[in-house]
Amino acid sequence: AEKLPEIMNDSVCPVDAKEELLRECENIWKEMEKCQSKLTLLTAETMPDSDAKVSLLLTRMQALRAEYYQWQKRNPELISTNPEVLLLLGEEELQRVKKELEIVLSAVQSKNEKLKEDLEREQQWRDEQEQILYTFREVEEEMKKEAVTDSEKRVFQELKNQMSELKEYKKKLMNALGEFLEEHFPLPEKNGNAKKKKYSEKPSEQLLTMHEILEFYLPQHVLKFSILVFQVLLNQLICTPHEPYVTVDDSFWPPYLELLLRSGIVLRHPEDPNRIRLEAFHE
């Protein structure tokens, strides 16, 4: 330990140490040449092309196994017992290991820098993709809302059109029903008999239709009820002429029903007073 600083400061090795080191290197080199010649003889044998890889692997395995056995039998030998030689070799080995480690460290650092750049780039790409996905989702939600709104508007417009058509159809139906009642079921005269209107007679300008009379003399709810009763009785008479009677229930307004009975427009069943029918004026 006391001689170590002196050797480190001395730039020229002693002559004896150098000569001894050279001799040992020559001996080692000769042994390496012998091993190389043996390996050359072993690998010089011809091998089939089909089993070339297998044979090569087997040869390498045998060589490694032989080398392993030799290393097990061999005891470690010191290159030299001279401390100066050992110190010089140790310094060279340390310098070599140091350089290799510096190279490895530089490679690892550069690789880490590259990985860091790749990571930042991937994170930026991921953020961009998330932003694009968020934008697409917003657009999808807006399109769904617009589609629902358009669908609701279209359905509402269709319902509105259907209501208008139904109102127009109802108006035409009411007019047709009023004309039908006026023609086939006119109001009774003073003597209590209803006179059927002839087809050849021309309507007087002063006469009112049944629908107009009902609208003039009856309230709106009574008018609707009367039309409903006429529809039920008329449908029963036309659809089932052999059974024109309808059973009276709570939906028939008693005062108006009594008015129809007294006017001779509606008749009761001779055996069942709860069943009524429309007078067959057309017969």
PDB file of C-alpha atoms in Angstrom:
ATOM      1  CA  ALA A   1       0.000   0.000   0.000  1.00  0.00           C
ATOM      2  CA  GLU A   2       2.923   2.362   0.697  1.00  0.00           C
ATOM      3  CA  LYS A   3       4.457   1.637  -2.728  1.00  0.00           C
ATOM      4  CA  LEU A   4       1.182   2.230  -4.619  1.00  0.00           C
ATOM      5  CA  PRO A   5       1.499   6.034  -4.986  1.00  0.00           C
ATOM      6  CA  GLU A   6       5.045   5.703  -6.208  1.00  0.00           C
ATOM      7  CA  ILE A   7       4.070   3.222  -8.884  1.00  0.00           C
ATOM      8  CA  MET A   8       1.104   5.328  -9.946  1.00  0.00           C
ATOM      9  CA  ASN A   9       3.332   8.346 -10.402  1.00  0.00           C
ATOM     10  CA  ASP A  10       5.996   6.448 -12.317  1.00  0.00           C
ATOM     11  CA  SER A  11       5.214   6.544 -16.037  1.00  0.00           C
ATOM     12  CA  VAL A  12       7.832   3.859 -16.974  1.00  0.00           C
ATOM     13  CA  CYS A  13       7.496   0.273 -15.710  1.00  0.00           C
ATOM     14  CA  PRO A  14      10.597  -1.559 -14.494  1.00  0.00           C
ATOM     15  CA  VAL A  15      12.391  -3.622 -17.105  1.00  0.00           C
ATOM     16  CA  ASP A  16      12.099  -6.869 -15.196  1.00  0.00           C
ATOM     17  CA  ALA A  17       8.359  -6.534 -14.806  1.00  0.00           C
ATOM     18  CA  LYS A  18       7.896  -5.872 -18.506  1.00  0.00           C
ATOM     19  CA  GLU A  19      10.029  -8.820 -19.541  1.00  0.00           C
ATOM     20  CA  GLU A  20       8.208 -11.161 -17.199  1.00  0.00           C
ATOM     21  CA  LEU A  21       4.850  -9.918 -18.454  1.00  0.00           C
ATOM     22  CA  LEU A  22       5.910 -10.432 -22.069  1.00  0.00           C
ATOM     23  CA  ARG A  23       7.053 -13.989 -21.362  1.00  0.00           C
ATOM     24  CA  GLU A  24       3.769 -14.879 -19.739  1.00  0.00           C
ATOM     25  CA  CYS A  25       1.852 -13.329 -22.628  1.00  0.00           C
ATOM     26  CA  GLU A  26       3.888 -15.386 -25.109  1.00  0.00           C
ATOM     27  CA  ASN A  27       3.149 -18.581 -23.190  1.00  0.00           C
ATOM     28  CA  ILE A  28      -0.556 -17.806 -23.125  1.00  0.00           C
ATOM     29  CA  TRP A  29      -0.506 -17.005 -26.826  1.00  0.00           C
ATOM     30  CA  LYS A  30       1.144 -20.353 -27.610  1.00  0.00           C
ATOM     31  CA  GLU A  31      -1.532 -22.192 -25.652  1.00  0.00           C
ATOM     32  CA  MET A  32      -4.220 -20.278 -27.525  1.00  0.00           C
ATOM     33  CA  GLU A  33      -2.643 -21.259 -30.868  1.00  0.00           C
ATOM     34  CA  LYS A  34      -2.656 -24.919 -29.833  1.00  0.00           C
ATOM     35  CA  CYS A  35      -6.337 -24.723 -28.875  1.00  0.00           C
ATOM     36  CA  GLN A  36      -7.122 -22.961 -32.127  1.00  0.00           C
ATOM     37  CA  SER A  37      -5.400 -25.668 -34.147  1.00  0.00           C
ATOM     38  CA  LYS A  38      -7.376 -28.344 -32.309  1.00  0.00           C
ATOM     39  CA  LEU A  39     -10.625 -26.546 -32.975  1.00  0.00           C
ATOM     40  CA  THR A  40      -9.695 -26.169 -36.627  1.00  0.00           C
ATOM     41  CA  LEU A  41      -9.130 -29.898 -36.913  1.00  0.00           C
ATOM     42  CA  LEU A  42     -12.448 -30.611 -35.228  1.00  0.00           C
ATOM     43  CA  THR A  43     -14.437 -28.259 -37.452  1.00  0.00           C
ATOM     44  CA  ALA A  44     -12.648 -29.369 -40.640  1.00  0.00           C
ATOM     45  CA  GLU A  45     -14.712 -32.559 -40.859  1.00  0.00           C
ATOM     46  CA  THR A  46     -17.354 -32.524 -43.606  1.00  0.00           C
ATOM     47  CA  MET A  47     -20.975 -32.539 -42.478  1.00  0.00           C
ATOM     48  CA  PRO A  48     -24.125 -33.242 -44.481  1.00  0.00           C
ATOM     49  CA  ASP A  49     -26.061 -30.207 -45.564  1.00  0.00           C
ATOM     50  CA  SER A  50     -29.284 -31.459 -44.013  1.00  0.00           C
ATOM     51  CA  ASP A  51     -27.717 -31.935 -40.554  1.00  0.00           C
ATOM     52  CA  ALA A  52     -25.283 -29.026 -40.735  1.00  0.00           C
ATOM     53  CA  LYS A  53     -26.967 -26.926 -38.069  1.00  0.00           C
ATOM     54  CA  VAL A  54     -27.521 -29.855 -35.723  1.00  0.00           C
ATOM     55  CA  SER A  55     -23.960 -31.063 -36.108  1.00  0.00           C
ATOM     56  CA  LEU A  56     -22.615 -27.562 -35.587  1.00  0.00           C
ATOM     57  CA  LEU A  57     -24.618 -27.165 -32.404  1.00  0.00           C
ATOM     58  CA  LEU A  58     -23.495 -30.573 -31.150  1.00  0.00           C
ATOM     59  CA  THR A  59     -19.880 -29.695 -31.893  1.00  0.00           C
ATOM     60  CA  ARG A  60     -20.182 -26.416 -30.051  1.00  0.00           C
ATOM     61  CA  MET A  61     -21.809 -28.208 -27.131  1.00  0.00           C
ATOM     62  CA  GLN A  62     -18.990 -30.754 -26.984  1.00  0.00           C
ATOM     63  CA  ALA A  63     -16.360 -28.027 -27.170  1.00  0.00           C
ATOM     64  CA  LEU A  64     -18.023 -26.037 -24.414  1.00  0.00           C
ATOM     65  CA  ARG A  65     -18.396 -29.151 -22.295  1.00  0.00           C
ATOM     66  CA  ALA A  66     -14.708 -30.011 -22.759  1.00  0.00           C
ATOM     67  CA  GLU A  67     -13.715 -26.461 -21.922  1.00  0.00           C
ATOM     68  CA  TYR A  68     -15.969 -26.605 -18.869  1.00  0.00           C
ATOM     69  CA  TYR A  69     -14.299 -29.798 -17.651  1.00  0.00           C
ATOM     70  CA  GLN A  70     -10.845 -28.312 -18.235  1.00  0.00           C
ATOM     71  CA  TRP A  71     -11.724 -25.211 -16.276  1.00  0.00           C
ATOM     72  CA  GLN A  72     -13.019 -27.388 -13.442  1.00  0.00           C
ATOM     73  CA  LYS A  73      -9.793 -29.401 -13.327  1.00  0.00           C
ATOM     74  CA  ARG A  74      -7.600 -26.357 -13.670  1.00  0.00           C
ATOM     75  CA  ASN A  75      -6.615 -24.437 -10.601  1.00  0.00           C
ATOM     76  CA  PRO A  76      -6.447 -20.671 -10.858  1.00  0.00           C
ATOM     77  CA  GLU A  77      -2.903 -19.515 -11.539  1.00  0.00           C
ATOM     78  CA  LEU A  78      -1.496 -16.140 -10.887  1.00  0.00           C
ATOM     79  CA  ILE A  79      -0.181 -14.339 -13.898  1.00  0.00           C
ATOM     80  CA  SER A  80       2.681 -13.038 -11.901  1.00  0.00           C
ATOM     81  CA  THR A  81       3.721 -12.778  -8.313  1.00  0.00           C
ATOM     82  CA  ASN A  82       5.372  -9.473  -8.869  1.00  0.00           C
ATOM     83  CA  PRO A  83       3.222  -6.800  -7.164  1.00  0.00           C
ATOM     84  CA  GLU A  84       4.292  -4.185  -9.660  1.00  0.00           C
ATOM     85  CA  VAL A  85       3.063  -6.335 -12.548  1.00  0.00           C
ATOM     86  CA  LEU A  86      -0.184  -7.077 -10.760  1.00  0.00           C
ATOM     87  CA  LEU A  87      -0.652  -3.395  -9.992  1.00  0.00           C
ATOM     88  CA  LEU A  88      -0.072  -2.461 -13.622  1.00  0.00           C
ATOM     89  CA  LEU A  89      -2.483  -5.113 -14.856  1.00  0.00           C
ATOM     90  CA  GLY A  90      -5.054  -4.049 -12.306  1.00  0.00           C
ATOM     91  CA  GLU A  91      -4.781  -0.449 -13.426  1.00  0.00           C
ATOM     92  CA  GLU A  92      -5.195  -1.415 -17.067  1.00  0.00           C
ATOM     93  CA  GLU A  93      -8.170  -3.631 -16.239  1.00  0.00           C
ATOM     94  CA  LEU A  94      -9.786  -0.885 -14.199  1.00  0.00           C
ATOM     95  CA  GLN A  95      -9.248   1.619 -17.003  1.00  0.00           C
ATOM     96  CA  ARG A  96     -10.763  -0.800 -19.505  1.00  0.00           C
ATOM     97  CA  VAL A  97     -13.744  -1.539 -17.295  1.00  0.00           C
ATOM     98  CA  LYS A  98     -14.151   2.169 -16.642  1.00  0.00           C
ATOM     99  CA  LYS A  99     -14.215   2.956 -20.364  1.00  0.00           C
ATOM    100  CA  GLU A 100     -16.683   0.139 -21.030  1.00  0.00           C
ATOM    101  CA  LEU A 101     -18.916   1.326 -18.223  1.00  0.00           C
ATOM    102  CA  GLU A 102     -18.734   4.891 -19.528  1.00  0.00           C
ATOM    103  CA  ILE A 103     -19.745   3.660 -22.969  1.00  0.00           C
ATOM    104  CA  VAL A 104     -22.606   1.646 -21.475  1.00  0.00           C
ATOM    105  CA  LEU A 105     -23.660   4.639 -19.368  1.00  0.00           C
ATOM    106  CA  SER A 106     -23.639   6.915 -22.399  1.00  0.00           C
ATOM    107  CA  ALA A 107     -25.664   4.395 -24.411  1.00  0.00           C
ATOM    108  CA  VAL A 108     -28.167   3.973 -21.580  1.00  0.00           C
ATOM    109  CA  GLN A 109     -28.490   7.734 -21.148  1.00  0.00           C
ATOM    110  CA  SER A 110     -29.039   8.271 -24.859  1.00  0.00           C
ATOM    111  CA  LYS A 111     -31.569   5.448 -24.880  1.00  0.00           C
ATOM    112  CA  ASN A 112     -33.336   6.982 -21.896  1.00  0.00           C
ATOM    113  CA  GLU A 113     -33.459  10.342 -23.663  1.00  0.00           C
ATOM    114  CA  LYS A 114     -34.899   8.702 -26.746  1.00  0.00           C
ATOM    115  CA  LEU A 115     -37.453   6.809 -24.666  1.00  0.00           C
ATOM    116  CA  LYS A 116     -38.371  10.027 -22.887  1.00  0.00           C
ATOM    117  CA  GLU A 117     -38.911  11.769 -26.225  1.00  0.00           C
ATOM    118  CA  ASP A 118     -40.979   8.830 -27.460  1.00  0.00           C
ATOM    119  CA  LEU A 119     -43.022   8.909 -24.259  1.00  0.00           C
ATOM    120  CA  GLU A 120     -43.699  12.636 -24.598  1.00  0.00           C
ATOM    121  CA  ARG A 121     -44.647  12.173 -28.240  1.00  0.00           C
ATOM    122  CA  GLU A 122     -46.983   9.290 -27.379  1.00  0.00           C
ATOM    123  CA  GLN A 123     -48.569  11.300 -24.574  1.00  0.00           C
ATOM    124  CA  GLN A 124     -49.108  14.220 -26.920  1.00  0.00           C
ATOM    125  CA  TRP A 125     -50.639  11.892 -29.499  1.00  0.00           C
ATOM    126  CA  ARG A 126     -52.889  10.367 -26.824  1.00  0.00           C
ATOM    127  CA  ASP A 127     -54.039  13.831 -25.722  1.00  0.00           C
ATOM    128  CA  GLU A 128     -54.821  14.728 -29.324  1.00  0.00           C
ATOM    129  CA  GLN A 129     -56.775  11.507 -29.794  1.00  0.00           C
ATOM    130  CA  GLU A 130     -58.725  12.118 -26.590  1.00  0.00           C
ATOM    131  CA  GLN A 131     -59.550  15.644 -27.756  1.00  0.00           C
ATOM    132  CA  ILE A 132     -60.694  14.309 -31.133  1.00  0.00           C
ATOM    133  CA  LEU A 133     -62.784  11.634 -29.412  1.00  0.00           C
ATOM    134  CA  TYR A 134     -64.363  14.248 -27.128  1.00  0.00           C
ATOM    135  CA  THR A 135     -65.168  16.423 -30.146  1.00  0.00           C
ATOM    136  CA  PHE A 136     -66.706  13.470 -31.981  1.00  0.00           C
ATOM    137  CA  ARG A 137     -68.844  12.639 -28.955  1.00  0.00           C
ATOM    138  CA  GLU A 138     -70.093  16.222 -28.738  1.00  0.00           C
ATOM    139  CA  VAL A 139     -70.935  16.175 -32.452  1.00  0.00           C
ATOM    140  CA  GLU A 140     -72.715  12.834 -32.001  1.00  0.00           C
ATOM    141  CA  GLU A 141     -74.781  14.192 -29.096  1.00  0.00           C
ATOM    142  CA  GLU A 142     -75.713  17.285 -31.092  1.00  0.00           C
ATOM    143  CA  MET A 143     -76.699  15.154 -34.080  1.00  0.00           C
ATOM    144  CA  LYS A 144     -78.832  12.924 -31.834  1.00  0.00           C
ATOM    145  CA  LYS A 145     -80.570  15.972 -30.359  1.00  0.00           C
ATOM    146  CA  GLU A 146     -81.157  17.424 -33.820  1.00  0.00           C
ATOM    147  CA  ALA A 147     -82.475  14.085 -35.058  1.00  0.00           C
ATOM    148  CA  VAL A 148     -84.841  13.821 -32.082  1.00  0.00           C
ATOM    149  CA  THR A 149     -85.990  17.419 -32.565  1.00  0.00           C
ATOM    150  CA  ASP A 150     -86.569  16.899 -36.290  1.00  0.00           C
ATOM    151  CA  SER A 151     -88.398  13.654 -35.592  1.00  0.00           C
ATOM    152  CA  GLU A 152     -90.616  15.319 -32.990  1.00  0.00           C
ATOM    153  CA  LYS A 153     -91.351  18.209 -35.339  1.00  0.00           C
ATOM    154  CA  ARG A 154     -92.186  15.812 -38.150  1.00  0.00           C
ATOM    155  CA  VAL A 155     -94.468  13.716 -35.918  1.00  0.00           C
ATOM    156  CA  PHE A 156     -96.152  16.852 -34.566  1.00  0.00           C
ATOM    157  CA  GLN A 157     -96.718  18.156 -38.091  1.00  0.00           C
ATOM    158  CA  GLU A 158     -98.138  14.800 -39.182  1.00  0.00           C
ATOM    159  CA  LEU A 159    -100.496  14.757 -36.200  1.00  0.00           C
ATOM    160  CA  LYS A 160    -101.521  18.320 -36.960  1.00  0.00           C
ATOM    161  CA  ASN A 161    -102.266  17.401 -40.568  1.00  0.00           C
ATOM    162  CA  GLN A 162    -104.230  14.356 -39.462  1.00  0.00           C
ATOM    163  CA  MET A 163    -106.247  16.478 -37.028  1.00  0.00           C
ATOM    164  CA  SER A 164    -107.042  18.941 -39.800  1.00  0.00           C
ATOM    165  CA  GLU A 165    -108.107  16.095 -42.070  1.00  0.00           C
ATOM    166  CA  LEU A 166    -110.244  14.598 -39.301  1.00  0.00           C
ATOM    167  CA  LYS A 167    -111.897  17.941 -38.608  1.00  0.00           C
ATOM    168  CA  GLU A 168    -112.644  18.396 -42.301  1.00  0.00           C
ATOM    169  CA  TYR A 169    -113.962  14.856 -42.545  1.00  0.00           C
ATOM    170  CA  LYS A 170    -116.087  15.377 -39.440  1.00  0.00           C
ATOM    171  CA  LYS A 171    -117.514  18.556 -40.925  1.00  0.00           C
ATOM    172  CA  LYS A 172    -118.402  16.777 -44.163  1.00  0.00           C
ATOM    173  CA  LEU A 173    -119.849  13.852 -42.230  1.00  0.00           C
ATOM    174  CA  MET A 174    -122.014  16.134 -40.099  1.00  0.00           C
ATOM    175  CA  ASN A 175    -123.313  17.920 -43.168  1.00  0.00           C
ATOM    176  CA  ALA A 176    -124.060  14.628 -44.875  1.00  0.00           C
ATOM    177  CA  LEU A 177    -125.793  13.326 -41.747  1.00  0.00           C
ATOM    178  CA  GLY A 178    -127.894  16.483 -41.463  1.00  0.00           C
ATOM    179  CA  GLU A 179    -128.958  16.193 -45.090  1.00  0.00           C
ATOM    180  CA  PHE A 180    -129.726  12.514 -44.625  1.00  0.00           C
ATOM    181  CA  LEU A 181    -131.854  13.171 -41.535  1.00  0.00           C
ATOM    182  CA  GLU A 182    -133.642  16.033 -43.246  1.00  0.00           C
ATOM    183  CA  GLU A 183    -134.394  13.883 -46.257  1.00  0.00           C
ATOM    184  CA  HIS A 184    -135.333  10.580 -44.631  1.00  0.00           C
ATOM    185  CA  PHE A 185    -136.299  11.570 -41.078  1.00  0.00           C
ATOM    186  CA  PRO A 186    -137.937  15.015 -41.175  1.00  0.00           C
ATOM    187  CA  LEU A 187    -139.491  16.671 -38.137  1.00  0.00           C
ATOM    188  CA  PRO A 188    -143.099  15.580 -37.413  1.00  0.00           C
ATOM    189  CA  GLU A 189    -145.944  17.859 -38.463  1.00  0.00           C
ATOM    190  CA  LYS A 190    -148.686  19.224 -36.204  1.00  0.00           C
ATOM    191  CA  ASN A 191    -150.846  16.110 -36.546  1.00  0.00           C
ATOM    192  CA  GLY A 192    -147.944  14.008 -35.187  1.00  0.00           C
ATOM    193  CA  ASN A 193    -147.016  12.318 -38.450  1.00  0.00           C
ATOM    194  CA  ALA A 194    -143.729  12.774 -40.128  1.00  0.00           C
ATOM    195  CA  LYS A 195    -143.944  13.374 -43.813  1.00  0.00           C
ATOM    196  CA  LYS A 196    -141.209  11.922 -45.940  1.00  0.00           C
ATOM    197  CA  LYS A 197    -139.649  14.338 -48.301  1.00  0.00           C
ATOM    198  CA  LYS A 198    -139.970  13.403 -51.935  1.00  0.00           C
ATOM    199  CA  TYR A 199    -136.915  13.361 -54.093  1.00  0.00           C
ATOM    200  CA  SER A 200    -138.675  15.347 -56.807  1.00  0.00           C
ATOM    201  CA  GLU A 201    -139.566  18.201 -54.484  1.00  0.00           C
ATOM    202  CA  LYS A 202    -137.319  21.177 -54.688  1.00  0.00           C
ATOM    203  CA  PRO A 203    -136.235  22.522 -51.310  1.00  0.00           C
ATOM    204  CA  SER A 204    -137.692  25.881 -50.461  1.00  0.00           C
ATOM    205  CA  GLU A 205    -135.278  28.636 -49.763  1.00  0.00           C
ATOM    206  CA  GLN A 206    -137.021  29.350 -46.433  1.00  0.00           C
ATOM    207  CA  LEU A 207    -136.681  25.761 -45.124  1.00  0.00           C
ATOM    208  CA  LEU A 208    -133.856  24.956 -42.737  1.00  0.00           C
ATOM    209  CA  THR A 209    -131.876  21.749 -42.658  1.00  0.00           C
ATOM    210  CA  MET A 210    -132.091  19.401 -39.699  1.00  0.00           C
ATOM    211  CA  HIS A 211    -128.544  20.204 -38.762  1.00  0.00           C
ATOM    212  CA  GLU A 212    -129.307  23.951 -38.740  1.00  0.00           C
ATOM    213  CA  ILE A 213    -132.465  23.428 -36.685  1.00  0.00           C
ATOM    214  CA  LEU A 214    -130.616  21.343 -34.138  1.00  0.00           C
ATOM    215  CA  GLU A 215    -127.816  23.870 -33.955  1.00  0.00           C
ATOM    216  CA  PHE A 216    -130.323  26.713 -33.516  1.00  0.00           C
ATOM    217  CA  TYR A 217    -132.645  25.180 -30.894  1.00  0.00           C
ATOM    218  CA  LEU A 218    -130.344  22.838 -28.982  1.00  0.00           C
ATOM    219  CA  PRO A 219    -127.257  23.570 -26.911  1.00  0.00           C
ATOM    220  CA  GLN A 220    -123.924  22.404 -28.182  1.00  0.00           C
ATOM    221  CA  HIS A 221    -123.635  19.398 -25.842  1.00  0.00           C
ATOM    222  CA  VAL A 222    -127.220  18.340 -26.606  1.00  0.00           C
ATOM    223  CA  LEU A 223    -126.496  18.649 -30.309  1.00  0.00           C
ATOM    224  CA  LYS A 224    -123.481  16.399 -30.011  1.00  0.00           C
ATOM    225  CA  PHE A 225    -125.503  13.887 -28.017  1.00  0.00           C
ATOM    226  CA  SER A 226    -128.335  13.881 -30.532  1.00  0.00           C
ATOM    227  CA  ILE A 227    -125.975  13.275 -33.404  1.00  0.00           C
ATOM    228  CA  LEU A 228    -124.359  10.453 -31.455  1.00  0.00           C
ATOM    229  CA  VAL A 229    -127.753   8.837 -30.778  1.00  0.00           C
ATOM    230  CA  PHE A 230    -128.761   9.166 -34.420  1.00  0.00           C
ATOM    231  CA  GLN A 231    -125.469   7.597 -35.504  1.00  0.00           C
ATOM    232  CA  VAL A 232    -125.920   4.620 -33.179  1.00  0.00           C
ATOM    233  CA  LEU A 233    -129.547   4.026 -34.153  1.00  0.00           C
ATOM    234  CA  LEU A 234    -128.905   4.564 -37.846  1.00  0.00           C
ATOM    235  CA  ASN A 235    -125.925   2.210 -37.897  1.00  0.00           C
ATOM    236  CA  GLN A 236    -127.963  -0.437 -36.095  1.00  0.00           C
ATOM    237  CA  LEU A 237    -130.850  -0.030 -38.545  1.00  0.00           C
ATOM    238  CA  ILE A 238    -128.683  -0.180 -41.657  1.00  0.00           C
ATOM    239  CA  CYS A 239    -126.215  -2.855 -40.540  1.00  0.00           C
ATOM    240  CA  THR A 240    -128.762  -5.207 -38.909  1.00  0.00           C
ATOM    241  CA  PRO A 241    -132.220  -4.420 -40.298  1.00  0.00           C
ATOM    242  CA  HIS A 242    -133.580  -7.658 -38.824  1.00  0.00           C
ATOM    243  CA  GLU A 243    -132.505  -6.500 -35.329  1.00  0.00           C
ATOM    244  CA  PRO A 244    -132.688  -2.687 -35.304  1.00  0.00           C
ATOM    245  CA  TYR A 245    -133.125  -2.322 -31.537  1.00  0.00           C
ATOM    246  CA  VAL A 246    -130.433  -0.820 -29.298  1.00  0.00           C
ATOM    247  CA  THR A 247    -130.243  -1.288 -25.532  1.00  0.00           C
ATOM    248  CA  VAL A 248    -130.540   1.978 -23.604  1.00  0.00           C
ATOM    249  CA  ASP A 249    -127.732   2.648 -21.123  1.00  0.00           C
ATOM    250  CA  ASP A 250    -126.469   5.601 -19.086  1.00  0.00           C
ATOM    251  CA  SER A 251    -124.952   7.229 -22.165  1.00  0.00           C
ATOM    252  CA  PHE A 252    -128.458   8.091 -23.473  1.00  0.00           C
ATOM    253  CA  TRP A 253    -129.715  11.363 -22.041  1.00  0.00           C
ATOM    254  CA  PRO A 254    -133.223  10.668 -20.669  1.00  0.00           C
ATOM    255  CA  PRO A 255    -134.847  14.067 -21.487  1.00  0.00           C
ATOM    256  CA  TYR A 256    -133.701  13.966 -25.081  1.00  0.00           C
ATOM    257  CA  LEU A 257    -134.635  10.308 -25.360  1.00  0.00           C
ATOM    258  CA  GLU A 258    -138.120  11.170 -24.135  1.00  0.00           C
ATOM    259  CA  LEU A 259    -138.316  13.953 -26.731  1.00  0.00           C
ATOM    260  CA  LEU A 260    -137.420  11.517 -29.493  1.00  0.00           C
ATOM    261  CA  LEU A 261    -140.017   9.044 -28.268  1.00  0.00           C
ATOM    262  CA  ARG A 262    -142.777  11.669 -28.126  1.00  0.00           C
ATOM    263  CA  SER A 263    -141.823  12.980 -31.559  1.00  0.00           C
ATOM    264  CA  GLY A 264    -142.214   9.515 -33.066  1.00  0.00           C
ATOM    265  CA  ILE A 265    -138.628   9.384 -34.274  1.00  0.00           C
ATOM    266  CA  VAL A 266    -137.712   6.571 -31.871  1.00  0.00           C
ATOM    267  CA  LEU A 267    -139.844   3.574 -30.872  1.00  0.00           C
ATOM    268  CA  ARG A 268    -139.600   1.294 -27.863  1.00  0.00           C
ATOM    269  CA  HIS A 269    -139.553  -2.472 -28.048  1.00  0.00           C
ATOM    270  CA  PRO A 270    -143.040  -3.859 -27.374  1.00  0.00           C
ATOM    271  CA  GLU A 271    -141.729  -6.340 -24.809  1.00  0.00           C
ATOM    272  CA  ASP A 272    -138.573  -4.650 -23.474  1.00  0.00           C
ATOM    273  CA  PRO A 273    -138.836  -0.895 -22.647  1.00  0.00           C
ATOM    274  CA  ASN A 274    -135.059  -0.634 -22.295  1.00  0.00           C
ATOM    275  CA  ARG A 275    -134.576  -1.244 -26.013  1.00  0.00           C
ATOM    276  CA  ILE A 276    -135.303   1.366 -28.681  1.00  0.00           C
ATOM    277  CA  ARG A 277    -135.083   1.617 -32.444  1.00  0.00           C
ATOM    278  CA  LEU A 278    -135.239   4.286 -35.116  1.00  0.00           C
ATOM    279  CA  GLU A 279    -138.545   4.737 -36.913  1.00  0.00           C
ATOM    280  CA  ALA A 280    -138.342   3.191 -40.381  1.00  0.00           C
ATOM    281  CA  PHE A 281    -139.433   6.250 -42.344  1.00  0.00           C
ATOM    282  CA  HIS A 282    -137.904   4.889 -45.498  1.00  0.00           C
ATOM    283  CA  GLU A 283    -140.246   1.890 -45.615  1.00  0.00           C
TER     284      GLU A 283
END
